mmCIF file of C-alpha atoms and ligand atoms in Angstrom:
data_model
loop_
_atom_site.group_PDB
_atom_site.id
_atom_site.type_symbol
_atom_site.label_atom_id
_atom_site.label_comp_id
_atom_site.label_asym_id
_atom_site.label_seq_id
_atom_site.Cartn_x
_atom_site.Cartn_y
_atom_site.Cartn_z
ATOM 1 C CA MET K 7 138.663 78.926 87.244
ATOM 2 C CA PRO K 8 139.077 80.726 85.073
ATOM 3 C CA LEU K 9 138.458 84.259 84.649
ATOM 4 C CA ARG K 10 135.730 85.294 82.645
ATOM 5 C CA PRO K 11 135.369 89.158 81.460
ATOM 6 C CA ALA K 12 132.998 91.661 82.459
ATOM 7 C CA PRO K 13 129.397 91.224 81.663
ATOM 8 C CA ALA K 14 129.380 93.914 78.342
ATOM 9 C CA PRO K 15 126.821 96.989 79.464
ATOM 10 C CA PRO K 16 124.054 96.858 78.671
ATOM 11 C CA ARG K 17 122.725 99.725 74.828
ATOM 12 C CA ARG K 18 119.370 99.087 74.563
ATOM 13 C CA LEU K 19 118.425 102.998 74.500
ATOM 14 C CA ARG K 20 122.520 103.253 71.660
ATOM 15 C CA ASN K 21 121.414 105.909 69.258
ATOM 16 C CA GLN K 22 118.760 107.289 70.593
ATOM 17 C CA VAL K 23 117.712 110.516 72.022
ATOM 18 C CA ALA K 24 116.264 111.350 75.416
ATOM 19 C CA LEU K 25 115.499 115.221 76.841
ATOM 20 C CA VAL K 26 115.224 114.981 80.585
ATOM 21 C CA THR K 27 113.277 118.240 81.925
ATOM 22 C CA GLY K 28 114.904 118.594 85.886
ATOM 23 C CA ALA K 29 117.938 116.383 84.994
ATOM 24 C CA SER K 30 119.996 118.342 87.639
ATOM 25 C CA ARG K 31 118.750 116.495 90.627
ATOM 26 C CA GLY K 32 116.246 114.440 92.056
ATOM 27 C CA ILE K 33 114.534 111.623 89.714
ATOM 28 C CA GLY K 34 115.182 113.855 87.010
ATOM 29 C CA LEU K 35 119.098 113.828 87.284
ATOM 30 C CA ALA K 36 118.491 109.790 88.095
ATOM 31 C CA ILE K 37 116.239 108.921 84.640
ATOM 32 C CA ALA K 38 119.140 110.941 83.174
ATOM 33 C CA ARG K 39 122.061 108.576 84.766
ATOM 34 C CA ALA K 40 120.011 105.505 83.459
ATOM 35 C CA LEU K 41 119.418 106.472 79.936
ATOM 36 C CA ALA K 42 122.729 107.344 79.343
ATOM 37 C CA ALA K 43 123.935 103.444 81.396
ATOM 38 C CA GLU K 44 121.699 102.126 77.389
ATOM 39 C CA HIS K 45 123.979 104.637 75.571
ATOM 40 C CA CYS K 46 121.070 106.841 75.017
ATOM 41 C CA ASN K 47 122.216 110.557 73.684
ATOM 42 C CA LEU K 48 120.549 113.105 76.657
ATOM 43 C CA ILE K 49 119.620 116.654 76.649
ATOM 44 C CA LEU K 50 119.949 117.894 79.928
ATOM 45 C CA THR K 51 117.281 121.244 80.643
ATOM 46 C CA GLY K 52 116.919 122.595 84.055
ATOM 47 C CA ARG K 53 117.326 126.353 84.622
ATOM 48 C CA ASP K 54 120.689 125.733 86.947
ATOM 49 C CA GLN K 55 123.064 126.452 83.448
ATOM 50 C CA SER K 56 126.601 125.182 86.513
ATOM 51 C CA ALA K 57 124.002 122.174 87.260
ATOM 52 C CA LEU K 58 123.131 120.928 83.946
ATOM 53 C CA ASN K 59 127.050 120.889 83.156
ATOM 54 C CA LYS K 60 128.283 119.332 86.145
ATOM 55 C CA VAL K 61 126.021 116.794 84.851
ATOM 56 C CA SER K 62 126.969 116.795 81.361
ATOM 57 C CA ARG K 63 130.869 116.709 83.266
ATOM 58 C CA GLU K 64 129.666 113.207 85.452
ATOM 59 C CA LEU K 65 127.738 111.238 81.966
ATOM 60 C CA ALA K 66 130.694 112.802 79.435
ATOM 61 C CA SER K 67 131.969 108.726 80.337
ATOM 62 C CA ALA K 68 128.709 107.148 78.946
ATOM 63 C CA LYS K 69 130.018 107.971 75.680
ATOM 64 C CA ILE K 70 126.984 110.120 74.269
ATOM 65 C CA LYS K 71 125.538 112.606 73.091
ATOM 66 C CA ILE K 72 125.300 115.366 75.584
ATOM 67 C CA LEU K 73 123.029 118.497 75.358
ATOM 68 C CA ALA K 74 123.393 120.442 78.346
ATOM 69 C CA HIS K 75 121.356 123.410 78.081
ATOM 70 C CA SER K 76 118.948 126.040 80.145
ATOM 71 C CA CYS K 77 115.418 126.615 79.765
ATOM 72 C CA ASP K 78 113.770 128.011 82.657
ATOM 73 C CA LEU K 79 109.911 126.115 81.440
ATOM 74 C CA ARG K 80 107.382 128.502 82.987
ATOM 75 C CA ASP K 81 108.290 131.031 80.329
ATOM 76 C CA PRO K 82 107.469 130.181 76.357
ATOM 77 C CA HIS K 83 110.536 131.967 74.922
ATOM 78 C CA SER K 84 112.913 130.051 76.687
ATOM 79 C CA VAL K 85 110.773 127.286 76.007
ATOM 80 C CA ASP K 86 111.721 127.955 71.922
ATOM 81 C CA HIS K 87 115.731 128.237 72.909
ATOM 82 C CA LEU K 88 115.492 125.672 73.898
ATOM 83 C CA PHE K 89 113.790 123.394 70.958
ATOM 84 C CA ARG K 90 116.213 125.490 68.121
ATOM 85 C CA ALA K 91 119.449 124.079 70.258
ATOM 86 C CA ILE K 92 117.895 121.177 70.081
ATOM 87 C CA ARG K 93 116.961 121.504 66.547
ATOM 88 C CA GLY K 94 120.366 122.093 65.931
ATOM 89 C CA GLU K 95 122.468 119.731 67.437
ATOM 90 C CA PHE K 96 119.814 116.584 66.812
ATOM 91 C CA LYS K 97 117.123 115.960 63.848
ATOM 92 C CA HIS K 98 113.906 114.460 66.206
ATOM 93 C CA LEU K 99 113.437 112.932 69.491
ATOM 94 C CA ASP K 100 112.066 109.717 70.409
ATOM 95 C CA ILE K 101 112.107 110.280 74.484
ATOM 96 C CA LEU K 102 110.771 113.266 76.501
ATOM 97 C CA ILE K 103 110.954 112.320 80.006
ATOM 98 C CA ASN K 104 108.545 115.726 81.626
ATOM 99 C CA ASN K 105 110.418 115.389 85.183
ATOM 100 C CA ALA K 106 111.313 119.289 86.340
ATOM 101 C CA GLY K 107 108.366 120.373 89.526
ATOM 102 C CA ILE K 108 107.777 122.010 92.356
ATOM 103 C CA ALA K 109 106.311 122.230 95.283
ATOM 104 C CA HIS K 110 105.144 124.113 97.395
ATOM 105 C CA ALA K 111 105.447 125.388 101.202
ATOM 106 C CA ASN K 112 101.639 123.788 102.965
ATOM 107 C CA LEU K 113 99.331 126.212 103.544
ATOM 108 C CA THR K 114 95.816 125.920 103.583
ATOM 109 C CA VAL K 115 94.364 127.113 99.989
ATOM 110 C CA ASP K 116 92.330 130.583 102.435
ATOM 111 C CA ASN K 117 96.642 131.457 103.540
ATOM 112 C CA LEU K 118 98.107 130.184 99.947
ATOM 113 C CA PRO K 119 99.212 133.437 98.170
ATOM 114 C CA LEU K 120 98.003 133.855 93.994
ATOM 115 C CA PRO K 121 102.084 134.520 93.194
ATOM 116 C CA LEU K 122 102.951 130.884 94.732
ATOM 117 C CA TRP K 123 99.171 129.578 93.173
ATOM 118 C CA GLN K 124 100.447 130.510 89.616
ATOM 119 C CA ASP K 125 104.418 129.226 90.316
ATOM 120 C CA VAL K 126 103.628 126.000 90.542
ATOM 121 C CA ILE K 127 100.673 125.897 87.726
ATOM 122 C CA ASP K 128 102.844 127.232 85.292
ATOM 123 C CA THR K 129 105.545 124.740 86.882
ATOM 124 C CA ASN K 130 104.063 121.841 86.915
ATOM 125 C CA LEU K 131 101.170 121.772 84.702
ATOM 126 C CA THR K 132 101.626 124.836 81.747
ATOM 127 C CA GLY K 133 105.662 123.840 81.776
ATOM 128 C CA THR K 134 104.905 120.399 81.608
ATOM 129 C CA PHE K 135 102.375 121.676 77.776
ATOM 130 C CA LEU K 136 104.913 123.802 76.540
ATOM 131 C CA VAL K 137 107.484 121.392 76.432
ATOM 132 C CA THR K 138 105.401 118.853 75.223
ATOM 133 C CA GLN K 139 103.953 120.879 72.095
ATOM 134 C CA ALA K 140 107.711 121.826 71.443
ATOM 135 C CA ALA K 141 108.337 118.366 71.362
ATOM 136 C CA LEU K 142 105.307 116.708 69.281
ATOM 137 C CA PRO K 143 106.545 118.147 65.797
ATOM 138 C CA ILE K 144 109.967 116.411 66.210
ATOM 139 C CA MET K 145 108.795 112.626 67.612
ATOM 140 C CA LYS K 146 107.923 110.346 65.262
ATOM 141 C CA ARG K 147 106.260 106.961 65.853
ATOM 142 C CA GLY K 148 108.093 104.762 68.304
ATOM 143 C CA SER K 149 109.088 107.442 70.321
ATOM 144 C CA THR K 150 107.757 107.484 74.003
ATOM 145 C CA ILE K 151 106.156 110.701 76.494
ATOM 146 C CA VAL K 152 106.416 109.747 80.271
ATOM 147 C CA ASN K 153 104.821 113.042 82.288
ATOM 148 C CA ASN K 154 106.275 112.466 86.327
ATOM 149 C CA LEU K 155 103.037 113.292 87.582
ATOM 150 C CA SER K 156 102.447 112.152 91.630
ATOM 151 C CA ILE K 157 100.161 110.258 93.453
ATOM 152 C CA ALA K 158 99.246 113.689 93.852
ATOM 153 C CA ALA K 159 97.840 113.230 90.547
ATOM 154 C CA SER K 160 94.254 110.840 91.814
ATOM 155 C CA ARG K 161 94.342 111.259 95.899
ATOM 156 C CA VAL K 162 94.944 114.345 98.049
ATOM 157 C CA PHE K 163 97.062 116.102 100.694
ATOM 158 C CA THR K 164 96.010 118.855 102.546
ATOM 159 C CA GLY K 165 98.062 121.817 102.780
ATOM 160 C CA SER K 166 99.664 121.374 98.790
ATOM 161 C CA ALA K 167 95.955 122.845 96.799
ATOM 162 C CA ALA K 168 98.395 124.340 93.787
ATOM 163 C CA TYR K 169 100.011 120.735 94.083
ATOM 164 C CA ILE K 170 97.497 118.523 94.367
ATOM 165 C CA ALA K 171 95.512 120.899 91.755
ATOM 166 C CA SER K 172 99.158 121.347 88.897
ATOM 167 C CA LYS K 173 99.486 117.115 88.957
ATOM 168 C CA HIS K 174 95.400 116.145 88.348
ATOM 169 C CA GLY K 175 95.288 119.001 85.122
ATOM 170 C CA ALA K 176 98.813 117.191 84.283
ATOM 171 C CA LEU K 177 96.983 114.032 84.312
ATOM 172 C CA GLY K 178 94.321 115.410 82.215
ATOM 173 C CA LEU K 179 97.046 116.095 80.137
ATOM 174 C CA THR K 180 98.999 113.237 80.341
ATOM 175 C CA ASN K 181 95.383 111.075 79.146
ATOM 176 C CA THR K 182 94.354 113.719 76.772
ATOM 177 C CA LEU K 183 97.668 113.193 75.381
ATOM 178 C CA ARG K 184 97.895 110.090 75.275
ATOM 179 C CA GLU K 185 94.546 109.147 73.363
ATOM 180 C CA GLU K 186 95.659 112.446 70.402
ATOM 181 C CA LEU K 187 99.029 110.019 70.217
ATOM 182 C CA ARG K 188 97.995 105.960 70.133
ATOM 183 C CA PRO K 189 97.253 106.783 66.194
ATOM 184 C CA LYS K 190 100.602 108.396 65.332
ATOM 185 C CA GLY K 191 102.164 105.290 67.618
ATOM 186 C CA ILE K 192 104.086 107.390 69.841
ATOM 187 C CA ARG K 193 103.455 106.201 74.166
ATOM 188 C CA VAL K 194 102.091 108.053 76.692
ATOM 189 C CA ILE K 195 102.596 107.376 80.414
ATOM 190 C CA ALA K 196 101.893 108.720 83.345
ATOM 191 C CA LEU K 197 104.522 108.404 86.116
ATOM 192 C CA MET K 198 102.635 108.395 89.252
ATOM 193 C CA PRO K 199 105.285 107.810 91.931
ATOM 194 C CA GLY K 200 105.037 107.953 95.530
ATOM 195 C CA ALA K 201 107.397 109.767 98.587
ATOM 196 C CA THR K 202 111.007 109.562 96.692
ATOM 197 C CA ASP K 203 113.653 110.943 98.622
ATOM 198 C CA THR K 204 114.853 113.976 96.956
ATOM 199 C CA ALA K 205 115.540 117.929 97.843
ATOM 200 C CA ILE K 206 111.716 118.717 97.600
ATOM 201 C CA TRP K 207 110.734 117.246 100.442
ATOM 202 C CA ASN K 208 111.945 120.625 102.164
ATOM 203 C CA THR K 209 109.861 122.442 100.908
ATOM 204 C CA PHE K 210 106.739 121.737 102.832
ATOM 205 C CA TRP K 211 107.809 118.797 104.818
ATOM 206 C CA PRO K 212 111.709 118.842 106.351
ATOM 207 C CA GLN K 213 110.854 116.459 108.730
ATOM 208 C CA ALA K 214 109.550 114.057 106.479
ATOM 209 C CA PRO K 215 110.784 110.827 107.421
ATOM 210 C CA ARG K 216 113.844 109.910 104.599
ATOM 211 C CA LYS K 217 114.255 106.506 105.190
ATOM 212 C CA LYS K 218 110.793 104.805 104.690
ATOM 213 C CA MET K 219 110.854 106.726 100.613
ATOM 214 C CA MET K 220 111.947 105.296 97.587
ATOM 215 C CA SER K 221 115.426 106.405 95.682
ATOM 216 C CA SER K 222 115.514 108.469 92.725
ATOM 217 C CA ALA K 223 117.483 106.004 91.268
ATOM 218 C CA THR K 224 114.416 102.969 91.554
ATOM 219 C CA ILE K 225 111.781 105.842 89.986
ATOM 220 C CA ALA K 226 114.415 105.383 87.364
ATOM 221 C CA ALA K 227 115.087 101.766 86.636
ATOM 222 C CA VAL K 228 110.724 101.474 86.164
ATOM 223 C CA VAL K 229 110.584 104.535 83.964
ATOM 224 C CA VAL K 230 113.851 102.706 81.574
ATOM 225 C CA ASN K 231 111.793 99.502 81.720
ATOM 226 C CA ALA K 232 108.570 101.162 80.670
ATOM 227 C CA ILE K 233 110.246 102.943 77.670
ATOM 228 C CA LEU K 234 112.453 99.376 76.555
ATOM 229 C CA LEU K 235 108.993 97.894 76.099
ATOM 230 C CA PRO K 236 109.022 96.413 72.564
ATOM 231 C CA PRO K 237 106.937 99.742 70.596
ATOM 232 C CA ASN K 238 103.658 98.188 70.369
ATOM 233 C CA ALA K 239 103.145 97.480 73.749
ATOM 234 C CA THR K 240 103.164 99.975 77.258
ATOM 235 C CA VAL K 241 102.830 100.648 80.689
ATOM 236 C CA GLU K 242 100.359 104.173 80.022
ATOM 237 C CA THR K 243 100.695 104.225 84.353
ATOM 238 C CA LEU K 244 103.448 103.603 86.528
ATOM 239 C CA GLU K 245 102.287 104.060 89.658
ATOM 240 C CA ILE K 246 105.119 103.194 92.819
ATOM 241 C CA LEU K 247 104.854 103.509 96.588
ATOM 242 C CA PRO K 248 106.938 103.081 98.838
ATOM 243 C CA THR K 249 106.890 99.170 100.906
ATOM 244 C CA ALA K 250 105.656 100.879 103.768
ATOM 245 C CA GLY K 251 102.257 102.707 102.361
ATOM 246 C CA ILE K 252 101.947 106.295 102.121
ATOM 247 C CA LEU K 253 103.956 108.747 104.310
HETATM 248 N N1 NAP C 17 110.208 113.402 95.405
HETATM 249 C C1 NAP C 17 108.869 112.893 95.221
HETATM 250 O O1 NAP C 17 109.060 112.273 96.260
HETATM 251 C C2 NAP C 17 107.992 112.776 94.064
HETATM 252 C C3 NAP C 17 107.076 112.028 94.317
HETATM 253 C C4 NAP C 17 106.558 112.177 93.484
HETATM 254 C C5 NAP C 17 106.824 112.711 91.960
HETATM 255 N N2 NAP C 17 107.565 114.287 91.748
HETATM 256 C C6 NAP C 17 107.557 114.909 91.016
HETATM 257 O O2 NAP C 17 108.940 114.471 90.299
HETATM 258 C C7 NAP C 17 109.520 115.748 89.413
HETATM 259 C C8 NAP C 17 111.014 115.831 89.644
HETATM 260 O O3 NAP C 17 110.775 116.512 91.527
HETATM 261 P P1 NAP C 17 112.238 115.678 92.508
HETATM 262 O O4 NAP C 17 111.882 115.421 94.159
HETATM 263 O O5 NAP C 17 112.896 115.222 91.697
HETATM 264 O O6 NAP C 17 113.241 117.296 93.259
HETATM 265 P P2 NAP C 17 113.640 118.127 92.975
HETATM 266 O O7 NAP C 17 115.134 117.650 93.333
HETATM 267 O O8 NAP C 17 113.743 120.129 93.014
HETATM 268 O O9 NAP C 17 113.851 118.329 91.199
HETATM 269 C C9 NAP C 17 113.067 119.437 90.366
HETATM 270 C C10 NAP C 17 113.759 119.363 88.961
HETATM 271 O O10 NAP C 17 112.984 120.356 88.239
HETATM 272 C C11 NAP C 17 114.217 121.327 88.382
HETATM 273 N N3 NAP C 17 112.861 122.711 87.886
HETATM 274 C C12 NAP C 17 112.408 123.411 88.567
HETATM 275 N N4 NAP C 17 111.397 124.292 88.311
HETATM 276 C C13 NAP C 17 112.043 125.093 86.501
HETATM 277 C C14 NAP C 17 111.602 125.781 85.923
HETATM 278 N N5 NAP C 17 110.473 126.743 85.819
HETATM 279 N N6 NAP C 17 112.436 125.329 84.575
HETATM 280 C C15 NAP C 17 113.629 124.667 84.490
HETATM 281 N N7 NAP C 17 113.714 123.361 85.325
HETATM 282 C C16 NAP C 17 112.843 123.426 86.125
HETATM 283 C C17 NAP C 17 115.045 121.743 89.035
HETATM 284 O O11 NAP C 17 115.834 121.957 87.809
HETATM 285 P P3 NAP C 17 116.322 124.144 88.544
HETATM 286 O O12 NAP C 17 115.679 124.174 89.970
HETATM 287 O O13 NAP C 17 117.484 124.378 88.289
HETATM 288 O O14 NAP C 17 115.352 123.997 87.382
HETATM 289 C C18 NAP C 17 115.299 120.918 89.219
HETATM 290 O O15 NAP C 17 115.993 119.895 88.114
HETATM 291 C C19 NAP C 17 108.781 116.837 89.799
HETATM 292 O O16 NAP C 17 107.687 117.034 88.735
HETATM 293 C C20 NAP C 17 108.081 116.478 90.819
HETATM 294 O O17 NAP C 17 106.868 116.795 91.173
HETATM 295 C C21 NAP C 17 108.831 113.712 93.333
#
């Protein structure tokens, strides 16, 4: 039988531009890889510039335009700086992946220090707000915003009050944003994964059963498929759980 040439790689997001926060590792890195595979141009952000440079080098073979720019999304000036760089390189944003987030040590409310509470709320909730507010002026009809929340946005786990509160709050922000952007034709997706095997688990449950968890690549594949829906259709909530159930 004659050898057939390998099928051409998918390039369904060619010429589009996506910003991925928390792109240095975990779910954000997996989403960046999946978008690069679709030929989407990327802005990669996180606090660690050298980690972002490493991801940028890895994705260079995709022959896309990549801006790797560090940003601490708890800081409005840092977010402002990031968006000045984005506007310098790209004229608009088609896809915003609000993914960056932190968890905290397993502590009941009576033992949770205020600085830890504030850090988690500032990162997961206020950071999402700041990045979204900065992105909206350069997003037009047909764009997509994906907010990586968690099943912790709709359920509770003891010992994680700041994380749970930040994610419940971010779900409220996401649901409000969706209604505000509906007339503008911008889709807003609440991504609500269950346990996914990333470094975040070291913070609050280092011995968690990793083998039962989903991979970041699985989450990324679902996200890209949702983005690829025709602009007049959307998946408003993406709840993805390990088959083994909630850990
Ligand atoms: N893993 C799970 O089971 C799971 C399940 C549901 C939802 N999630 C959500 O998925 C998102 C990603 O988590 P992950 O599991 O992939 O964790 P991860 O591997 O620890 O990645 C977190 C990312 O966020 C970035 N980040 C943290 N603080 C930041 C800040 N202040 N400014 C900018 N970037 C910051 C980190 O980069 P730097 O440290 O370099 O800044 C890193 O790239 C989080 O929002 C998390 O709540 C995770």
